[in-house]
Each structure stands twice: as structure tokens, then as C-alpha cells.
Coordinates of C-alpha atoms and ligand atoms in Angstrom, one line a residue:
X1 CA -25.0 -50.3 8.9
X2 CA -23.6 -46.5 8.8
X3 CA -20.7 -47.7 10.5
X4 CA -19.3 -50.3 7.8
X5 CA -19.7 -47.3 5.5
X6 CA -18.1 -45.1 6.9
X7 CA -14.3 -46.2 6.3
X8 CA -13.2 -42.6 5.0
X9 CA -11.2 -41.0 8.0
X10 CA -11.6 -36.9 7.9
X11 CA -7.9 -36.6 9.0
X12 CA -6.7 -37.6 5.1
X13 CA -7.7 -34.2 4.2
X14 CA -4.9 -32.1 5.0
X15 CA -4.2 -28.7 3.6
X16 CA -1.3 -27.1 3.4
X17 CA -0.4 -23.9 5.5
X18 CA -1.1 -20.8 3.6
X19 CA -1.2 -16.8 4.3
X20 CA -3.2 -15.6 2.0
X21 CA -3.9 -12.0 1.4
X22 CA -6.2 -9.8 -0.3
X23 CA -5.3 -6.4 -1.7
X24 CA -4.9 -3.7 0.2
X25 CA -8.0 -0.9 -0.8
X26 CA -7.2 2.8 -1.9
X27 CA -9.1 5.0 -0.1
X28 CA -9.9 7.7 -2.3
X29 CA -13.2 5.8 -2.9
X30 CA -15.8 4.5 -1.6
X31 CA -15.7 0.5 -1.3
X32 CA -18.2 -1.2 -4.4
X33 CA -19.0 -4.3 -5.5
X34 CA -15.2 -5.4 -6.9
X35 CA -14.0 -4.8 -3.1
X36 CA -16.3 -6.5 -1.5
X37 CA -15.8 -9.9 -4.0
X38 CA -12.0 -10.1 -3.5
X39 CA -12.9 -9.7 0.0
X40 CA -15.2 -12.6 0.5
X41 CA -13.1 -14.6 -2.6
X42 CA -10.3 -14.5 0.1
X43 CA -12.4 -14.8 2.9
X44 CA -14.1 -18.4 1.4
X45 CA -10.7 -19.9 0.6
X46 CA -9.4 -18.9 4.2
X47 CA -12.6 -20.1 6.0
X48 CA -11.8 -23.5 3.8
X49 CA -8.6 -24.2 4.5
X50 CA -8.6 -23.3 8.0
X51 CA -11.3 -26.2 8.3
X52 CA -8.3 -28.5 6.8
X53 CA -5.2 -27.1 8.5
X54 CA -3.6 -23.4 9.7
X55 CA -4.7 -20.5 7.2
X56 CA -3.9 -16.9 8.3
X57 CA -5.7 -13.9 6.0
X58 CA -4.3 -9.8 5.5
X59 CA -6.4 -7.8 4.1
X60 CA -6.3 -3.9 4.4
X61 CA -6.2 -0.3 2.9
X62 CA -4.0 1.8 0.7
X63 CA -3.5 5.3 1.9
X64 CA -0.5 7.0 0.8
X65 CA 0.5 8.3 -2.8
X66 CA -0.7 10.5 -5.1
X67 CA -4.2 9.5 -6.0
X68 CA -5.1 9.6 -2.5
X69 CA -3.2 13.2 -1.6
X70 CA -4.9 14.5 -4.9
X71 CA -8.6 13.2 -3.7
X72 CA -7.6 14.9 -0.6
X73 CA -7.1 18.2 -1.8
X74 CA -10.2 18.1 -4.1
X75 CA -12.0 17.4 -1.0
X76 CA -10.5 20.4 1.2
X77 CA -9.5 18.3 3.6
X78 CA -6.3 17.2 5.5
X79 CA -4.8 14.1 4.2
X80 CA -4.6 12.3 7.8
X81 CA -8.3 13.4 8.4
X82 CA -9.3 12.5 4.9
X83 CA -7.9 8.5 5.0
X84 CA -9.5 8.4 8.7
X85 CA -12.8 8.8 7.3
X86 CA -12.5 6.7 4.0
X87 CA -10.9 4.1 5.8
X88 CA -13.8 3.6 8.0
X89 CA -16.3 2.0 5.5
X90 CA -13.7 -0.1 4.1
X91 CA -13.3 -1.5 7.8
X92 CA -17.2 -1.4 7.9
X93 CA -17.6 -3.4 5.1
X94 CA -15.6 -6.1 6.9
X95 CA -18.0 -6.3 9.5
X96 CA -20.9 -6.6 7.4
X97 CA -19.8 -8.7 5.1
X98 CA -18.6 -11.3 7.5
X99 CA -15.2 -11.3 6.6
X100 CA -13.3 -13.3 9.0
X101 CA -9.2 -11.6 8.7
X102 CA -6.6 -12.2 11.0
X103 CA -5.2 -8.5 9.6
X104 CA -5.9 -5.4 8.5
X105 CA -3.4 -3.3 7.8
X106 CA -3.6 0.1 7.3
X107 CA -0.2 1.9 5.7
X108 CA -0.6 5.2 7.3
X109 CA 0.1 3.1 10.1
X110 CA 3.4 4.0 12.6
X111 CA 3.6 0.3 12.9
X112 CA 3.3 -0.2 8.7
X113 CA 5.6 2.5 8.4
X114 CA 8.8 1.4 10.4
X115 CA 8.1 -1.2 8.8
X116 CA 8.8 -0.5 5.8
X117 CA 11.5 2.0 6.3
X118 CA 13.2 -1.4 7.5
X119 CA 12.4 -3.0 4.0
X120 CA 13.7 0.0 2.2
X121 CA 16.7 -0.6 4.1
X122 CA 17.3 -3.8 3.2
X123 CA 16.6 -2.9 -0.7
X124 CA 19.3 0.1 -0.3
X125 CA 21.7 -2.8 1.6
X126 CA 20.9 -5.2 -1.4
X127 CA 22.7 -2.6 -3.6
X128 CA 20.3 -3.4 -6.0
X129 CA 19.6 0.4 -6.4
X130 CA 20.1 3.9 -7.7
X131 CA 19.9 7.5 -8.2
X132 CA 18.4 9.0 -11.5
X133 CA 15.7 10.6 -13.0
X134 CA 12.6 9.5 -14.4
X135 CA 11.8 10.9 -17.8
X136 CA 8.3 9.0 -18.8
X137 CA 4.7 8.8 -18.6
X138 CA 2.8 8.2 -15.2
X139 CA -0.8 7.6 -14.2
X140 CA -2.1 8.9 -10.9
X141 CA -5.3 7.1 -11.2
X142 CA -3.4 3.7 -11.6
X143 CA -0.7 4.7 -9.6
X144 CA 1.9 3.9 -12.6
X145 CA 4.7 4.3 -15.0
X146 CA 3.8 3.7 -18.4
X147 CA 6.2 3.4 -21.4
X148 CA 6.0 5.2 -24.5
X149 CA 4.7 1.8 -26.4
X150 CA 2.0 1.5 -23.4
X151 CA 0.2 4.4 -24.4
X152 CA -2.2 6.2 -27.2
X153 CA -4.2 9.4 -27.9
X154 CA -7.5 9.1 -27.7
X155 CA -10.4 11.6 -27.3
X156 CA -12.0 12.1 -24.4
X157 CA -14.9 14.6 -23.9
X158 CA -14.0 15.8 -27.3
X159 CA -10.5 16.6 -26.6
X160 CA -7.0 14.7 -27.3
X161 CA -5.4 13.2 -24.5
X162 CA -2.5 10.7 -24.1
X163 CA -3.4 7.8 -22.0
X164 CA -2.5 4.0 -21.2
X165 CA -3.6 1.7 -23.2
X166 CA -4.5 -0.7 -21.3
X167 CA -6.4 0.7 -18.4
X168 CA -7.9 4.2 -20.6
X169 CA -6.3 6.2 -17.5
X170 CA -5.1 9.8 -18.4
X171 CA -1.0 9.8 -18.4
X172 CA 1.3 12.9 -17.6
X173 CA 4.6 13.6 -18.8
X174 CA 7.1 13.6 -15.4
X175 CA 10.2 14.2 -15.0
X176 CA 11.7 14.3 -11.3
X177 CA 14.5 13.3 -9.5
X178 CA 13.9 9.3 -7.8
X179 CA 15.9 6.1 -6.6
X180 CA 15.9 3.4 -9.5
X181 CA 15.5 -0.7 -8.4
X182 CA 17.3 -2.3 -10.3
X183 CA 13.9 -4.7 -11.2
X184 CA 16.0 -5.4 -14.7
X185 CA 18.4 -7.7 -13.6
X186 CA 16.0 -9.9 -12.5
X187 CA 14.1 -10.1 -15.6
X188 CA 15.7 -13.4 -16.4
X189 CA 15.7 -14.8 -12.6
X190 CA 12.1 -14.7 -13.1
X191 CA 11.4 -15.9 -16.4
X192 CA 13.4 -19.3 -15.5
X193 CA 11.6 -19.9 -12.3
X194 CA 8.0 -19.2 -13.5
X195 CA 8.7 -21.4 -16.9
X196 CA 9.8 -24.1 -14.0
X197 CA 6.8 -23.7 -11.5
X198 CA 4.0 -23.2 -14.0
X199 CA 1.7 -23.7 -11.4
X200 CA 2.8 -20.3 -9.2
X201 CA 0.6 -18.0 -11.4
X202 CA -3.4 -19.0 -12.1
X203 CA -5.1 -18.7 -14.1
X204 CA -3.3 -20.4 -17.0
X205 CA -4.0 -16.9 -19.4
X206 CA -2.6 -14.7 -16.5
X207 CA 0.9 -17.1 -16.0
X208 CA 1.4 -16.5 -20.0
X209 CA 0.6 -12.9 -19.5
X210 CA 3.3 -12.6 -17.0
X211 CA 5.5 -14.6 -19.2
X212 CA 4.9 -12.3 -22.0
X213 CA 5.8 -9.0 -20.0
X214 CA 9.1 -11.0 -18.9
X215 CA 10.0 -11.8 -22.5
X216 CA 9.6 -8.5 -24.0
X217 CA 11.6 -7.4 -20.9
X218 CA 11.1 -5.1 -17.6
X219 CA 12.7 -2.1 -17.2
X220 CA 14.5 -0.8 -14.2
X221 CA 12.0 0.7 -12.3
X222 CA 11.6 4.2 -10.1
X223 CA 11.0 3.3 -6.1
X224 CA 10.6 7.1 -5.0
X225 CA 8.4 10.0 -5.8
X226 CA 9.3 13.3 -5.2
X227 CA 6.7 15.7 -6.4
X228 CA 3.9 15.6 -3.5
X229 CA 4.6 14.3 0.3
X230 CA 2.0 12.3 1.0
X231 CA 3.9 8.7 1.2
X232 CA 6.7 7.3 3.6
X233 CA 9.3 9.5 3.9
X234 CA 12.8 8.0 2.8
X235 CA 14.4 11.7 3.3
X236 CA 16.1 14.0 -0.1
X237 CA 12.8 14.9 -0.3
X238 CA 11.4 12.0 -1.8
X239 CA 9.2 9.4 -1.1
X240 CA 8.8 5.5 -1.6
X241 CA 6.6 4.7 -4.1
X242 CA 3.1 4.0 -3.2
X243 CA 3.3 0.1 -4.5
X244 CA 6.8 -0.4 -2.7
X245 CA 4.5 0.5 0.2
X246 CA 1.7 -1.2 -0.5
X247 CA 3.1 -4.4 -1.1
X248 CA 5.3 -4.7 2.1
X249 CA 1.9 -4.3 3.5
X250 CA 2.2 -8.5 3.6
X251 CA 4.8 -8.3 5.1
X252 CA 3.8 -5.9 7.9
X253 CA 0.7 -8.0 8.5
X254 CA 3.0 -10.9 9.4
X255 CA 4.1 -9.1 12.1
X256 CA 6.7 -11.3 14.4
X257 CA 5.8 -14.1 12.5
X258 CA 6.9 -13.5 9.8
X259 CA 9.4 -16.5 9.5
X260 CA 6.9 -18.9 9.9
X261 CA 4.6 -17.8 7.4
X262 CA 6.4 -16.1 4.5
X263 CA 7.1 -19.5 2.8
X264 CA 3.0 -20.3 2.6
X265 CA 2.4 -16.6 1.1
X266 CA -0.8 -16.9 -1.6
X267 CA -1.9 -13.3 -3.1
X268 CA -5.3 -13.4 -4.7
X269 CA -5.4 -9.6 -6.5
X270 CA -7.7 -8.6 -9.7
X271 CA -6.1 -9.2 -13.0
X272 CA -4.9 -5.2 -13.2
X273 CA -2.7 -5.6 -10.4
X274 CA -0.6 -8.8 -11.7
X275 CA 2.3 -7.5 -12.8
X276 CA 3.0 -5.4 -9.2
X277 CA 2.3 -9.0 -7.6
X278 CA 3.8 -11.1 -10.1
X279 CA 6.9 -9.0 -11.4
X280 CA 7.8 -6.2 -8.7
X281 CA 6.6 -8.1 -6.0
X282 CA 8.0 -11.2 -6.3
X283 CA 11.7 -9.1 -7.7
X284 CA 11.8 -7.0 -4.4
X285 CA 11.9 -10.2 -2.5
X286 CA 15.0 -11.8 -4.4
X287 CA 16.8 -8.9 -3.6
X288 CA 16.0 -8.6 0.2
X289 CA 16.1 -12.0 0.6
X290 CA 13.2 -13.2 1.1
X291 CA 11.4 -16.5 -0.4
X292 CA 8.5 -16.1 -3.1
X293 CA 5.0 -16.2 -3.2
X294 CA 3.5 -20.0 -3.2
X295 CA 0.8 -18.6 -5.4
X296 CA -0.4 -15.6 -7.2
X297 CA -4.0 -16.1 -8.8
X298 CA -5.8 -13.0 -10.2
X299 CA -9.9 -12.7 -10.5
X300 CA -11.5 -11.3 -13.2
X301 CA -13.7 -7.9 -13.4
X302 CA -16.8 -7.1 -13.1
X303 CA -19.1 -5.4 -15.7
X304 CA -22.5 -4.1 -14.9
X305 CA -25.6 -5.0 -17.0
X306 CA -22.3 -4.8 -19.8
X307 CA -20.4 -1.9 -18.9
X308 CA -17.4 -0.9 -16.8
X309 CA -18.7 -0.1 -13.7
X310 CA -17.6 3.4 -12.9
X311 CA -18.9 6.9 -11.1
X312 CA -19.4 8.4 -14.3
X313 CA -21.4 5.8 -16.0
X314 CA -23.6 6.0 -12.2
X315 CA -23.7 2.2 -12.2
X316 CA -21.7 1.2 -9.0
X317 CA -22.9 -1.1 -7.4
X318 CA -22.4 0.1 -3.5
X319 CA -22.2 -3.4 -1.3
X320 CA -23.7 -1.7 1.5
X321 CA -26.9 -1.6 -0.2
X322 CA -26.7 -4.4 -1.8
X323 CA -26.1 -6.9 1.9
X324 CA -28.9 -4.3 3.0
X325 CA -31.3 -5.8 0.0
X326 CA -30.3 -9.6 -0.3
X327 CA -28.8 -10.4 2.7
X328 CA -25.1 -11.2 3.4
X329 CA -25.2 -15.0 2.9
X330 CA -27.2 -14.6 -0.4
X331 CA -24.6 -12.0 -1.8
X332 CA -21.6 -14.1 -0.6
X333 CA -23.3 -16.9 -2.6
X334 CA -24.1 -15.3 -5.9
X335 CA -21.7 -13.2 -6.4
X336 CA -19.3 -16.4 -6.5
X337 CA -21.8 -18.1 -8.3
X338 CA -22.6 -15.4 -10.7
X339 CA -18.9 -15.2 -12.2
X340 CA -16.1 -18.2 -12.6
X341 CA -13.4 -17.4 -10.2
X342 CA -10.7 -16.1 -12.5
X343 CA -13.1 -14.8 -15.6
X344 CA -15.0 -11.6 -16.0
X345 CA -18.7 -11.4 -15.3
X346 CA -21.4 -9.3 -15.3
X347 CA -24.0 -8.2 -12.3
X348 CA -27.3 -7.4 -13.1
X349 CA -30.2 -7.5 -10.2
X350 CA -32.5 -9.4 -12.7
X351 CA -29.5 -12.0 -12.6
X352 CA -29.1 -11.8 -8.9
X353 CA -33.1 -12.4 -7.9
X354 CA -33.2 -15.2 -10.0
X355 CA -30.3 -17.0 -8.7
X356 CA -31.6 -16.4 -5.1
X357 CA -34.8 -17.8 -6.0
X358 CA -33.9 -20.5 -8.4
X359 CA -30.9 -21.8 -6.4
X360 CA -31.0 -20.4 -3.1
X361 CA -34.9 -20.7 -2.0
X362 CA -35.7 -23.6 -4.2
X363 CA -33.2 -25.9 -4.3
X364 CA -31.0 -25.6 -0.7
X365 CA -34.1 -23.8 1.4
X366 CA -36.1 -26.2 -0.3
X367 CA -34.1 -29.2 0.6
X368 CA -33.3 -28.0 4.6
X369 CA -37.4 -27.2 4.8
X370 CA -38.9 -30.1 3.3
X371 CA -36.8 -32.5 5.5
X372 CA -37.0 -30.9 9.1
X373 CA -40.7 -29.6 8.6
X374 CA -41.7 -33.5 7.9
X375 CA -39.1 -34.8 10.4
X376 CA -40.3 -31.9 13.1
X377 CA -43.9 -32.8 12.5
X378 CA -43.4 -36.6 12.5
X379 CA -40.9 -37.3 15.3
X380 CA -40.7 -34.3 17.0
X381 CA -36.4 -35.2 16.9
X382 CA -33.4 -35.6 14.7
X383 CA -32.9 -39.0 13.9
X384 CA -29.7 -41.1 13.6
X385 CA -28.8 -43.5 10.7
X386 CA -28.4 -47.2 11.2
X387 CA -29.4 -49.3 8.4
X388 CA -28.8 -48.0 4.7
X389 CA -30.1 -49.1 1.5
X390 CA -28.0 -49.2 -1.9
X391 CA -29.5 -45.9 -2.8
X392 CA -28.9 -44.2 0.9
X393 CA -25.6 -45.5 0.2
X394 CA -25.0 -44.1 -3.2
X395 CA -26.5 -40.7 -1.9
X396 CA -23.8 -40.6 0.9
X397 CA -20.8 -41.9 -1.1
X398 CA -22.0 -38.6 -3.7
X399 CA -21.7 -36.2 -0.8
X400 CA -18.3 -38.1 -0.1
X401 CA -16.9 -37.2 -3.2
X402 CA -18.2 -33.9 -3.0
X403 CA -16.2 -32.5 -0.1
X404 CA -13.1 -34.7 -1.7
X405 CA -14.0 -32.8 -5.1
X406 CA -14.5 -29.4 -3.8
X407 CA -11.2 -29.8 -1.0
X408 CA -9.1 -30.6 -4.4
X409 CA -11.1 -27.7 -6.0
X410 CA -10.3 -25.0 -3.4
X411 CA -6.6 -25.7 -2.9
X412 CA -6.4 -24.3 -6.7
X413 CA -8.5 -21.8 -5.7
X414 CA -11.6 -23.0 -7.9
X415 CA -14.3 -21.7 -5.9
X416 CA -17.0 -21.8 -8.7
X417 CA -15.9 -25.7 -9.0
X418 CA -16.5 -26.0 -5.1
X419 CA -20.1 -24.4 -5.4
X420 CA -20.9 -26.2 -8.8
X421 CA -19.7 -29.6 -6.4
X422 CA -22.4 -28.6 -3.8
X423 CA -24.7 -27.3 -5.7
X424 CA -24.8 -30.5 -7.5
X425 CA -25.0 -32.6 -5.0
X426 CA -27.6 -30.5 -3.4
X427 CA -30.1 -31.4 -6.8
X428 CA -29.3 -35.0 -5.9
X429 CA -30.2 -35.1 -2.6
X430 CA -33.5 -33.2 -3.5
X431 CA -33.9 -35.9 -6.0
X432 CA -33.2 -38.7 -3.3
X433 CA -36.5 -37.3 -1.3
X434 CA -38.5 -36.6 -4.7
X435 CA -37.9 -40.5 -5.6
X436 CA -37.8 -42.4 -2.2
X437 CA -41.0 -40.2 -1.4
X438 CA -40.8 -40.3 2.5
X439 CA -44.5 -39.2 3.2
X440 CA -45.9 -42.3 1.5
X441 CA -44.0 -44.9 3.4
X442 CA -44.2 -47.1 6.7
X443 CA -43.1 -45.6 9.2
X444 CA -39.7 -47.3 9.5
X445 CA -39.3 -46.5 6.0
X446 CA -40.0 -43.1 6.5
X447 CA -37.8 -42.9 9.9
X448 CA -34.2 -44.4 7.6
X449 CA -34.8 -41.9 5.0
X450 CA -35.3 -38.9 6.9
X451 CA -32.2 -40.3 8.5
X452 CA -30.4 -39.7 5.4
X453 CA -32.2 -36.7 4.6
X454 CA -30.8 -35.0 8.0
X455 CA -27.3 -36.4 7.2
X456 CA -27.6 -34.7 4.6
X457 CA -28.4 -31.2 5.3
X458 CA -25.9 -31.7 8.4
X459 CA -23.0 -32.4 5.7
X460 CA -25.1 -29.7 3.5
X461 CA -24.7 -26.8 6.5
X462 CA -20.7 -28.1 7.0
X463 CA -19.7 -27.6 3.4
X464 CA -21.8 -23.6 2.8
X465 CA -20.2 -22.9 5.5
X466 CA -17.1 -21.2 4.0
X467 CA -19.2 -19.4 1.9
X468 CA -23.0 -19.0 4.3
X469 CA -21.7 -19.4 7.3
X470 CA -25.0 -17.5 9.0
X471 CA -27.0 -19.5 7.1
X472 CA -24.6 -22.7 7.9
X473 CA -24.6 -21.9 11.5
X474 CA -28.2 -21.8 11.7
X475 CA -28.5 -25.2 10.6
X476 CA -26.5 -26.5 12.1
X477 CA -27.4 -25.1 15.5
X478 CA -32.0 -26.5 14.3
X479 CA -30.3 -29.9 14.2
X480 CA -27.8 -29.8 17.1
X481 CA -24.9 -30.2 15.4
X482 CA -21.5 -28.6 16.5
X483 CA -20.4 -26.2 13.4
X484 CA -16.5 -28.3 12.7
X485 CA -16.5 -30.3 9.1
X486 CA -15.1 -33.1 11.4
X487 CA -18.2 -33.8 12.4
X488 CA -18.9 -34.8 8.4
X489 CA -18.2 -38.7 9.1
X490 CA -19.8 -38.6 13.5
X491 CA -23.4 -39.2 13.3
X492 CA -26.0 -36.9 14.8
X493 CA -27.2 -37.0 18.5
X494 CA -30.3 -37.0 19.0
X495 CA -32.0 -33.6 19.6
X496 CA -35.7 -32.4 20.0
X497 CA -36.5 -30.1 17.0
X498 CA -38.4 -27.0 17.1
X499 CA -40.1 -26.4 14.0
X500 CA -38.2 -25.3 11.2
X501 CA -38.0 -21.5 9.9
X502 CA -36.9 -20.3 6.5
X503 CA -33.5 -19.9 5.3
X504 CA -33.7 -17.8 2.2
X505 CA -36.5 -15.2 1.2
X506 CA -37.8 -15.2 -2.2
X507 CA -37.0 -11.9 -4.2
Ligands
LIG601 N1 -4.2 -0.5 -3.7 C1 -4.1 -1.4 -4.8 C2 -3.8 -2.8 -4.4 C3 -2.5 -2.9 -3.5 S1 -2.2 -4.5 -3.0 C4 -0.7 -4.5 -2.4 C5 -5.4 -1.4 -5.6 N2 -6.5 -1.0 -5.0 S2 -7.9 -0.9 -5.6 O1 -8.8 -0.5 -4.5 O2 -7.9 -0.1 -6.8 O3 -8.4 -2.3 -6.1 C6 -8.4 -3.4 -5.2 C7 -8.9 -4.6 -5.8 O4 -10.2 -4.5 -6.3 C8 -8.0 -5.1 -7.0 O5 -7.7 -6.5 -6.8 C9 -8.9 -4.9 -8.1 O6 -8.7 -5.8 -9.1 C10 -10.3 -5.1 -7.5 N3 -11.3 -4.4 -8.3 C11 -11.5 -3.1 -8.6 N4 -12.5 -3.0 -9.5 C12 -13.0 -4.2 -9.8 C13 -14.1 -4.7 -10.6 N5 -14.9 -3.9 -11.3 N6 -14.3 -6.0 -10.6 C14 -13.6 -6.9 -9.8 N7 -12.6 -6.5 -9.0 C15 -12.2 -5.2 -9.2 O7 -5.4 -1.8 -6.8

């Protein structure tokens, strides 16, 4: 019987709480393909853990500081007027991408900006700062002070130019007048507690990357900038440093909440942004008193067809167009397919087609079609499970150990495991019909494992739905089945079917 097997009670999954945040977007850009992933990265683990307990998500743009003022002026326009309009496709993207926040801040916001004037405060109270001037090299592009060791000649376009190592972006020589934190003193503050919660920083290579930077030491570092205006005013002239801004931006987007969320803080950012979140970041809040982050876990980059993607090389890849020629559902899926959460990978359309087809259109299309088109045409209805055999059994207790797999997964933030869990399962339930061969048996034969084979694709539609949820939502709604993963263990009620349409088009 279904009911002695299912002993499992959905309430033992419980998550914790988390507020997890995406980056905040500079705006002197339009949004492409490295956006839109740490957007629906964040977005997946939110939709997740909300399923299994209270998740709230920030997300946002960057607007002030140099780069942006810079790309203004290029453009002949008025900063204010400029961010307006390259805010709006960033917000767009949102929309179209189905990306479920809570938040979005913007930091030429009045209600970002008292905000963090009240921060700054706090840092000037902390004592923890100082007046000097900054003799060193700084990249607009990355928004950055680089050190003398951080940065090379190279030729570019046939002419020298100094630049950081580590990103290629071009450096100038600065010297102005600008607060100092005092970011030094916690050098070793930080070092101890990272060597004692090895877990706060994932992937494994990025925690020892942090610990690398804090052993070779951090310097003090300048808060203000005082050659351009565009930026929060913190009067002498100056202004606060675009990432002093930026990052308060997590704070801002807990709004009046902020005490009951800044303990569950999780930042998912793109490996070039760790040591802001993992050093500064997490250094500013020991000195205003504030608890750190739970969890900082940094993505890798994208490549395309092998190189950088950038507007000189003309291979971005614009997510507008791509949604527009896939479909949301099927980018959400292969882009998080396509690259192990944490690594680099590479997009290529050849790569993308044949995923769609290959995974999505013949293996979960296949699966939801083959089912309901035979259980449409047969019964006309959904059916319910009663009896089980050994292998109906086995078949369930896999999909069991799936969402129990992929729960343990995605509090670590492995979604590749999650979707190599479904996906796996998924081959084993197509197997399941391939074997027990439904169309050649009696017809109460045929009635228990189409049973099964609806189970299935109802516990199939719950667990895409953090990552599909169209495509879940659709299911669900064919076979009548409210869209909450604590439905997982409640059997179906019987519904009339209408017959079945595609989920995924072949490319
Ligand atoms: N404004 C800062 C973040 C401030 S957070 C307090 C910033 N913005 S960004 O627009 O340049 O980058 C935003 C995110 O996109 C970063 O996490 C970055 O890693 C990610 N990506 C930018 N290009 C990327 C790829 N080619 N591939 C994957 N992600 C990449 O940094």
C-alpha cells in the first residue's frame, strides 16, 4: 500500500533562515550573460530554501563612482539621467528572467543614501579611521586600489601601459587627499576566525584564496574619493568610496529588519569580487558592530566559445536575446547545467541546443509526455497509487533520496549537484516506463504503473520548480496538483485530464 511507504514526514526538512543576496550591477553596461546567471544562481537557491523555511533575496544596481560618472560623460549625458536609463534593463531583466527578489536596491537611492551616511557614521564613531593621502595605483574599470606588486606593463594596442595583474584593467597613478579604514588591524581578527569556520567561504579554492591575501597581509585601505562627485557625499569634498557604498547596499535592503536578518546574511558574488566580500566587507562589520556573513560562496566566469567575453572581442552574450531564442525555463536550466556552480565554464549555442534537446525535450519532455498522453488517452484522469510493487517501490524510495540529496546539496549551495540529483533520477524513472512497458499490460497493470508514472512527474514538477518554475507550474496545474513541495509525500486527487501539450521545443 502507498500508505505503509510513506513513513518519511516532509516537516524533517528544515532549512535554516538565510538573506541571501546577489551583487548589486554597475550600470555603465548593459546586463549580459554573467548578470543574468548570478541572478537566477540566487534566485534557485532562494526559491529552494523558501520551500524549506524563510529565505529573503537583495539583489540591485551599482550607480555611483567613477566608472559610471566617466561612462556618463562619454555618453553626453547627465549622470542622474544616465543611471535612470541603464538601470531600467537591469530591472527588466528581472522580470523576464523570473527572478523572484524581495529587494532591489538601487544606490542612487535617497533611501540607500541616508542609509549609508548612517553607516559612515558609525565607522567615523568606531574610530577605526583616518585622514591621509593616497599615493598608489587605482583602476576605474574595477573600481580599485592596486599595489605596486599587483601590477605589470604590458602592451596594449601596441603601446606600454601599467595595469593590474590580475584583472588586465588599465591602472593610474592617484594621488588625492581621502579618509583611511583602518582595514589593517583586523588583518589578524580575520585570519583566526576564517581558519576556525572553514566552512564560511566556498568554494574550498576561494577560502584559501582569502586566506592567502590575509597572510601576506591587507593594508589600510582609502574609504573616500575626492577627484569626481558622483558618489555619496561625506562633505571636505570627498566622497565614500563606491564599494563602502555598494556593500551597505545589504544592509539598506534589510530595511527595518535588519536585526532579524543580519545573522542569516549569505553573499553569492563572482570570484573577482571576493576579497570586497570576504575582507572589506566582512572588516567594516567588526568595526560597526555588526555580526558576519553566514556564508560567502563565489561562482566562477564565463568564457564564450573560449574567450573572455567582452565588447571588444563582440561576443556578449545579451540575455535578452538569448530568453527571446530558448525560452526562460530552458536558459535558467542550462546555464546551471552548463557550468559547475563555483568553476568556470564556457557558452557556446552549439552547447546550449544540444542540452535542450538531449536533456530538456528527450529526457524530462519525454518523460511528462509519454505518461499523460498514454494516461490522457487511456483513462481520460489522473490516477492515484494504492498497491506498489518492489520495483514501484524502489522507484519512489530513488525520488526520496533525491529531494533528501539535492535539500543537503543546496544548503551548500551545490546547485549542479541538485540538478545532476534530478536529472538522474529523471533517466530512472524513464527507465521504470521503458522496462515495466505500460502499453503491453492488463489493464490493472497498466492503471498501477501509470500511477507511479504520475507520482512521478508530480514529484518531477515540485523539485524543477526552483529552477523551471513555468515549466513546473504547468505541470503541475495538467495534473491538478497544488505547486507546494509539501505536497511530495499527499497523493494526487483525482482530476479529468485534457490532453497533454509539449513542454520543451526541440532546437
Ligand atoms: N558592482 C559590483 C558588485 C557590488 S556588490 C556589493 C560589480 N558589478 S558587476 O556588474 O561588474 O558584476 C556583477 C557580477 O557579475 C559579479 O558577481 C561578477 O562576478 C559577475 N560577472 C561579470 N562578468 C561575468 C562573467 N563573464 N561570468 C560570470 N559572472 C560574471 O562587480
Amino acid at each position: 500500500m502507498y500508505s505503509d511507504y510513506v513513513k518519511s514526514d516532509f516537516r524533517s526538512f528544515k532549512s535554516d533562515k538565510q538573506f541571501i543576496t546577489a551583487p548589486i550591477y554597475y550600470v555603465n553596461g548593459a546586463p549580459h550573460l554573467g548578470h543574468l546567471y548570478t541572478s537566477i544562481a540566487v534566485d534557485i537557491l532562494h526559491r529552494f530554501m523558501s520551500i524549506f523555511g524563510e529565505s529573503y533575496f537583495s539583489i540591485g544596481t551599482d550607480e555611483h563612482g567613477q566608472k559610471v560618472e566617466q561612462s556618463a560623460q562619454k555618453n553626453n549625458c547627465e549622470v542622474q539621467k544616465y543611471v535612470d536609463d541603464m538601470y531600467a534593463p537591469f530591472h527588466q531583466l528581472m522580470k523576464v528572467a523570473n527572478i523572484q527578489y524581495d529587494s532591489f536596491i538601487r544606490t542612487s537611492s535617497e533611501k540607500h543614501k541616508s542609509n549609508v551616511l548612517h553607516f559612515w557614521n558609525k565607522l567615523l564613531d568606531s574610530g577605526d579611521t583616518y585622514e591621509d593621502s593616497y599615493k598608489g595605483w587605482y583602476a576605474t574599470r574595477d573600481e580599485q586600489f592596486y599595489a605596486e606588486d599587483e601590477v605589470e606593463d604590458r602592451y596594449i594596442k601596441n603601446s606600454k601601459r601599467k595595469v593590474a595583474k590580475i584583472s588586465g584593467s588599465p591602472v593610474e597613478w592617484m594621488e588625492e587627499k581621502c579618509t583611511f579604514f583602518k582595514l589593517s588591524k583586523y588583518n589578524d581578527e580575520l585570519l583566526d576566525y576564517y581558519k576556525k569556520n572553514k566552512s564560511l567561504i566556498g568554494p574550498n579554492a576561494r577560502y584559501n584564496e582569502v586566506i592567502g591575501m590575509l597572510e601576506a597581509r591587507i593594508p589600510d585601505l582609502a574609504i573616500t574619493r575626492s577627484r569626481f562627485s558622483w558618489g555619496i557625499s561625506c562633505g571636505n569634498g570627498q566622497v565614500i568610496y563606491v564599494w563602502v557604498d555598494a556593500l551597505s547596499n545589504y544592509i539598506t535592503a534589510m530595511g527595518d529588519n535588519v536585526d532579524y536578518w543580519i545573522n542569516d546574511m549569505i553573499h553569492i558574488i563572482g570570484k573577482d569580487i571576493l576579497k570586497f566580500h570576504a575582507i572589506y566587507w566582512p572588516a567594516l562589520l567588526l568595526s560597526t558592530g555588526y555580526p558576519m556573513p553566514k556564508r560567502i560562496y563565489a561562482h566562477g566566469w564565463w568564457t564564450v566559445n573560449e574567450d573572455k567575453m567582452s565588447k571588444s572581442l563582440g561576443n556578449v552574450v545579451e540575455p535578452f536575446d538569448l530568453i527571446e531564442k530558448y525560452g526562460i525555463d530552458p536558459v535558467r536550466y542550462c546555464i546551471m547545467r552548463e557550468m559547475s556552480f563555483g568553476q568556470d565554464g564556457d557558452f557556446s549555442h552549439d552547447r546550449m541546443k544540444n542540452r535542450v534537446n538531449t536533456e530538456l525535450v528527450n529526457v524530462i519532455g519525454n518523460l511528462v509526455q509519454r505518461v499523460l498522453a498514454f494516461t490522457w488517452k487511456e483513462f481520460g484522469e489522473t490516477l492515484t497509487i494504492n498497491d506498489l510493487e518492489d520495483q514501484d517501490l524502489e522507484l519512489l524510495k530513488n525520488w526520496d533520496e533525491c529531494l533528501e540529496n539535492s535539500f543537503e546539496a543546496m544548503k551548500k549551495q551545490q546547485i549542479h549537484v541538485y540538478l545532476e540529483e534530478v536529472r538522474k533520477v529523471i533517466v530512472k524513472t524513464n527507465q521504470y516506463i521503458d522496462f515495466t512497458a505500460p502499453w503491453k499490460c492488463e489493464s490493472e497493470e497498466k492503471k498501477r504503473i501509470l500511477a507511479v508514472g504520475i507520482e512521478c512527474i508530480k514529484r518531477l514538477a515540485l523539485i524543477i520548480y526552483p529552477v523551471m518554475p513555468g515549466s513546473s507550474e504547468k505541470i503541475l496545474e495538467m495534473i491538478g496538483c497544488d505547486c507546494k513541495i509539501s505536497n511530495w509525500f499527499v497523493p494526487l486527487q483525482q482530476k479529468a485530464l485534457d490532453k497533454p501539450s509539449g513542454l520543451f521545443n526541440r532546437i
